[in-house]
Coordinates of C-alpha atoms and ligand atoms in Angstrom, one line a residue:
M70 CA -18.4 -11.2 -0.8
S71 CA -20.5 -9.2 1.6
P72 CA -22.3 -6.1 0.3
D73 CA -19.7 -4.1 2.2
R74 CA -16.9 -5.6 0.2
T75 CA -18.8 -5.1 -3.1
E76 CA -19.3 -1.4 -2.3
A77 CA -15.7 -1.0 -1.2
A78 CA -14.6 -2.6 -4.5
L79 CA -16.8 -0.1 -6.4
R80 CA -15.2 2.8 -4.6
L81 CA -11.8 1.5 -5.5
R82 CA -12.8 1.0 -9.2
R83 CA -13.9 4.6 -9.4
A84 CA -10.9 6.1 -7.7
R85 CA -8.3 8.1 -9.6
H86 CA -5.8 8.3 -6.7
V87 CA -5.4 5.5 -4.2
V88 CA -3.1 5.6 -1.2
A89 CA -2.1 2.3 0.2
F90 CA -1.0 2.8 3.8
T91 CA 0.5 -0.4 5.3
G92 CA 1.8 -1.7 8.6
A93 CA 3.4 -4.8 10.0
G94 CA 0.3 -6.9 9.4
I95 CA 0.8 -7.0 5.6
S96 CA 4.2 -8.7 6.2
A97 CA 2.9 -11.1 8.8
E98 CA 1.9 -13.7 6.2
S99 CA 5.5 -13.5 4.9
G100 CA 6.7 -14.6 8.3
V101 CA 7.8 -11.2 9.6
P102 CA 6.6 -10.8 13.2
T103 CA 4.3 -7.9 14.0
F104 CA 5.4 -5.4 16.7
R105 CA 2.6 -5.8 19.1
G106 CA 2.0 -9.6 18.7
P107 CA 3.7 -12.1 21.1
Q108 CA 6.3 -12.9 18.4
G109 CA 7.5 -9.3 18.5
L110 CA 9.5 -10.2 21.7
W111 CA 13.2 -10.9 21.6
K112 CA 15.1 -12.2 24.6
N113 CA 12.2 -10.7 26.7
Y114 CA 12.8 -7.2 25.3
R115 CA 9.9 -5.4 23.8
P116 CA 10.6 -3.5 20.6
E117 CA 10.1 -0.2 22.5
D118 CA 13.0 -1.1 24.8
L119 CA 15.4 -1.5 22.0
A120 CA 14.2 0.8 19.2
N121 CA 15.1 4.0 20.9
P122 CA 18.2 6.3 21.0
I123 CA 18.8 5.8 24.7
A124 CA 19.0 2.1 24.4
F125 CA 21.5 2.5 21.5
E126 CA 23.6 5.0 23.5
R127 CA 23.7 2.6 26.4
D128 CA 24.4 -0.6 24.5
P129 CA 24.8 -0.3 20.7
E130 CA 25.9 -3.9 20.4
L131 CA 22.7 -5.2 22.0
V132 CA 20.6 -3.0 19.7
W133 CA 22.6 -4.2 16.7
E134 CA 22.2 -7.8 17.8
W135 CA 18.4 -7.4 17.8
Y136 CA 18.5 -5.7 14.3
R137 CA 20.8 -8.5 13.0
W138 CA 18.2 -11.0 14.3
R139 CA 15.4 -9.1 12.6
Q140 CA 17.4 -8.8 9.3
S141 CA 18.0 -12.6 9.4
I142 CA 14.2 -13.1 9.6
V143 CA 13.4 -10.7 6.8
Q144 CA 16.1 -12.2 4.6
G145 CA 14.4 -15.5 4.7
C146 CA 11.0 -14.0 3.9
E147 CA 9.3 -13.5 0.5
P148 CA 6.7 -10.9 -0.4
N149 CA 3.2 -12.4 -0.2
A150 CA -0.1 -12.1 -2.1
G151 CA -1.0 -8.9 -0.2
H152 CA 2.2 -7.1 -1.3
R153 CA 1.6 -8.4 -4.9
A154 CA -2.1 -7.2 -4.9
L155 CA -0.8 -3.7 -4.3
V156 CA 1.5 -4.0 -7.3
D157 CA -1.5 -5.1 -9.4
L158 CA -3.6 -2.3 -8.1
A159 CA -0.9 0.3 -9.1
G160 CA -1.2 -1.0 -12.7
K161 CA -5.0 -0.4 -12.7
V162 CA -5.5 3.0 -11.0
A163 CA -4.4 6.3 -12.6
R164 CA -2.3 7.2 -9.5
T165 CA -1.3 5.2 -6.5
S166 CA 0.9 6.2 -3.5
L167 CA 2.3 3.4 -1.4
I168 CA 3.2 4.6 2.1
T169 CA 4.5 2.1 4.6
Q170 CA 5.5 2.0 8.2
N171 CA 7.4 -1.2 7.5
I172 CA 11.2 -1.3 7.4
D173 CA 11.5 -4.7 5.8
G174 CA 11.7 -3.7 2.1
L175 CA 9.2 -6.4 1.0
H176 CA 7.0 -3.9 -1.0
E177 CA 10.1 -3.1 -3.2
R178 CA 10.9 -6.7 -3.5
A179 CA 7.3 -7.4 -4.6
G180 CA 7.8 -4.8 -7.4
S181 CA 6.2 -1.6 -5.9
S182 CA 7.9 1.6 -6.9
P183 CA 8.2 4.2 -5.5
V184 CA 7.6 3.2 -1.8
V185 CA 7.5 5.9 0.9
E186 CA 9.1 4.4 3.9
L187 CA 8.0 6.5 6.8
H188 CA 10.1 4.6 9.4
G189 CA 13.2 3.9 7.4
N190 CA 14.7 0.7 6.1
I191 CA 16.4 -2.2 8.0
W192 CA 18.9 -2.6 5.1
K193 CA 20.3 0.9 5.4
T194 CA 22.7 2.4 8.0
R195 CA 23.4 5.9 9.0
C196 CA 26.7 7.2 10.6
T197 CA 26.0 8.6 14.0
K198 CA 28.6 11.4 13.5
E199 CA 28.4 12.3 9.8
G200 CA 24.7 11.3 9.1
T201 CA 25.7 9.6 5.9
V202 CA 23.1 6.9 4.8
R203 CA 24.5 3.8 3.1
P204 CA 23.3 0.3 2.3
F205 CA 24.0 -2.1 5.2
Q206 CA 27.1 -4.2 4.3
G207 CA 27.8 -6.0 7.6
E208 CA 30.0 -3.4 9.3
L209 CA 28.8 -1.6 12.4
R210 CA 31.4 1.2 12.4
C211 CA 31.8 4.0 9.9
Q212 CA 35.2 4.6 8.2
C213 CA 35.3 7.7 10.5
G214 CA 35.3 5.4 13.5
A215 CA 31.8 6.4 14.8
W216 CA 29.0 3.8 15.2
L217 CA 26.7 3.2 12.4
R218 CA 23.1 2.9 13.4
P219 CA 20.1 1.4 11.6
H220 CA 18.5 4.0 9.3
I221 CA 15.3 3.7 11.2
V222 CA 13.0 6.1 13.0
W223 CA 13.1 5.1 16.7
F224 CA 10.7 5.9 19.5
G225 CA 11.1 9.5 20.6
E226 CA 12.6 10.5 17.2
A227 CA 11.0 12.7 14.5
L228 CA 10.1 11.4 11.1
D229 CA 11.7 13.1 8.1
R230 CA 9.7 16.2 7.6
A231 CA 9.5 16.3 3.8
T232 CA 8.6 12.6 3.6
L233 CA 5.8 13.1 6.2
E234 CA 4.5 16.2 4.4
D235 CA 4.4 14.4 1.1
A236 CA 2.5 11.5 2.8
F237 CA 0.0 13.9 4.4
Q238 CA -0.5 15.6 1.0
A239 CA -1.2 12.3 -0.7
A240 CA -3.7 11.4 2.0
R241 CA -5.5 14.7 1.8
T242 CA -5.9 14.4 -2.0
C243 CA -6.7 10.7 -2.5
D244 CA -10.1 9.3 -3.4
V245 CA -9.5 6.1 -1.5
L246 CA -7.1 5.2 1.3
L247 CA -6.5 1.5 2.0
A248 CA -5.2 1.1 5.6
V249 CA -3.7 -2.4 5.7
G250 CA -2.4 -4.4 8.7
T251 CA -1.7 -1.5 11.0
S252 CA -2.8 -1.2 14.7
A253 CA -3.1 2.5 14.0
L254 CA -1.5 3.3 17.3
V255 CA 1.7 5.0 16.3
A256 CA 1.6 8.7 15.6
P257 CA 2.1 10.6 13.3
A258 CA 1.6 7.8 10.8
N259 CA -1.8 7.0 12.2
M260 CA -3.1 10.4 11.2
L261 CA -3.0 9.5 7.5
P262 CA -6.4 7.7 7.3
L263 CA -8.0 10.5 9.4
L264 CA -6.6 13.1 7.0
A265 CA -8.0 11.2 4.0
R266 CA -11.4 10.8 5.7
S267 CA -11.7 14.5 6.7
A268 CA -10.8 15.6 3.2
G269 CA -13.7 13.5 1.8
G270 CA -11.7 10.4 0.8
T271 CA -13.0 6.8 1.4
V272 CA -11.1 4.8 4.0
I273 CA -11.0 1.0 3.6
E274 CA -9.4 -0.8 6.5
V275 CA -8.1 -4.3 6.1
N276 CA -7.2 -6.1 9.4
L277 CA -7.6 -9.3 11.3
E278 CA -9.2 -7.4 14.1
P279 CA -10.8 -4.0 14.9
T280 CA -8.4 -1.1 15.7
P281 CA -8.9 2.5 17.0
L282 CA -9.3 3.4 13.3
T283 CA -12.2 1.0 12.6
A284 CA -14.9 3.3 14.0
Q285 CA -13.7 6.1 11.6
A286 CA -13.3 3.9 8.5
D287 CA -15.9 3.7 5.8
F288 CA -15.3 0.0 5.4
F289 CA -13.7 -2.6 7.6
L290 CA -12.7 -5.7 5.7
K291 CA -11.9 -8.3 8.3
G292 CA -9.3 -11.0 7.3
P293 CA -5.7 -11.6 6.4
A294 CA -4.3 -9.0 3.9
G295 CA -3.0 -11.8 1.7
E296 CA -6.6 -12.9 1.0
V297 CA -8.6 -9.8 1.4
L298 CA -6.5 -7.5 -0.9
P299 CA -6.3 -9.8 -4.0
E300 CA -10.0 -10.5 -3.6
L301 CA -10.7 -6.7 -3.4
V302 CA -8.5 -5.9 -6.5
R303 CA -10.1 -8.8 -8.5
R304 CA -13.6 -7.6 -7.6
A305 CA -12.8 -4.0 -8.4
F306 CA -11.1 -4.8 -11.7
P307 CA -12.4 -8.1 -13.1
S308 CA -10.5 -9.2 -16.1
Ligands
OAD55 P1 1.5 -3.5 14.9 O1 2.3 -4.7 15.2 O2 1.3 -2.5 15.9 O3 0.1 -3.9 14.3 C1 0.0 -4.9 13.4 C2 -1.5 -5.0 12.9 O4 -1.6 -5.9 11.9 C3 -2.5 -5.4 14.0 O5 -3.6 -4.5 14.1 C4 -2.9 -6.8 13.6 O6 -4.2 -7.1 13.9 C5 -2.8 -6.7 12.1 N1 -2.5 -8.0 11.4 C6 -1.7 -9.0 11.8 N2 -1.7 -10.0 10.9 C7 -2.4 -9.5 9.8 C8 -2.8 -10.1 8.5 N3 -2.3 -11.2 8.1 N4 -3.6 -9.3 7.7 C9 -4.1 -8.1 8.1 N5 -3.8 -7.6 9.3 C10 -3.0 -8.3 10.2 O7 2.3 -2.9 13.6 P2 2.2 -1.4 13.0 O8 0.8 -0.8 13.1 O9 2.9 -1.4 11.7 O10 7.5 1.8 14.3 O11 3.1 -0.6 14.0 C11 3.4 0.7 13.7 C12 4.8 1.1 14.2 O12 4.9 0.7 15.5 C13 5.8 0.3 13.4 O13 6.2 0.9 12.2 C14 7.0 0.5 14.4 C15 6.3 0.2 15.7 O14 6.8 0.9 16.7 C16 8.8 2.1 14.3 O15 9.6 1.2 14.3 C17 9.1 3.5 14.4

């Protein structure tokens, strides 16, 4: 381990409150395509073309076809060593907050609880008329006749205010924020590491490549989350 990694592990060991802030990269090793990689494309559509309310209004069946495709991918995937390392970490630190931009539900399946899902969940639907949120059970229409939509925050839509405020508060008060597998391009979620940093917290970034966050992070641990996170947790809490 490089000195950087040793020092990062030490900060983690001393922390009383750790925020784990995750993006699509943590699920990449499970086989879920990231948004901005080449595998994010579907029938030549970019996610931005389909994950928006205008696309749904224009062609709900097309948008649902894309989500059914994504559900089928996620269904065949299992949580990986990166997800599991965050479960281990939660058992070792006095307080942890897991905040994800992912909609795949893999953190819960790994055993993390609670998980703050900033962008919703692919296994939930919401009635476009009544607003009722229900588990996805295959139907695309509500009993009231209106379309159901995926319970996901789309481009151009606001995040749930209370959820976001809780996430901001966790970032402001944590000792360490781990930013894992996120391109840090999408606001307002990408403000979380900056809030932690400006409140005096340590920011440890884990990614395959540098991002706009890297220059602001205290530590940049380059590599796959499924390798870097278990190694970091082992180093911080040797048994
Ligand atoms: P992106 O697809 O933008 O970025 C994925 C990041 O993960 C990149 O920085 C990769 O370098 C990194 N990465 C890939 N594989 C990795 C691995 N094995 N280990 C570590 N890092 C890895 O995904 P997000 O940042 O999550 O929003 O995207 C943010 C939001 O943009 C998403 O939640 C989604 C999208 O629009 C909504 O759907 C609202």
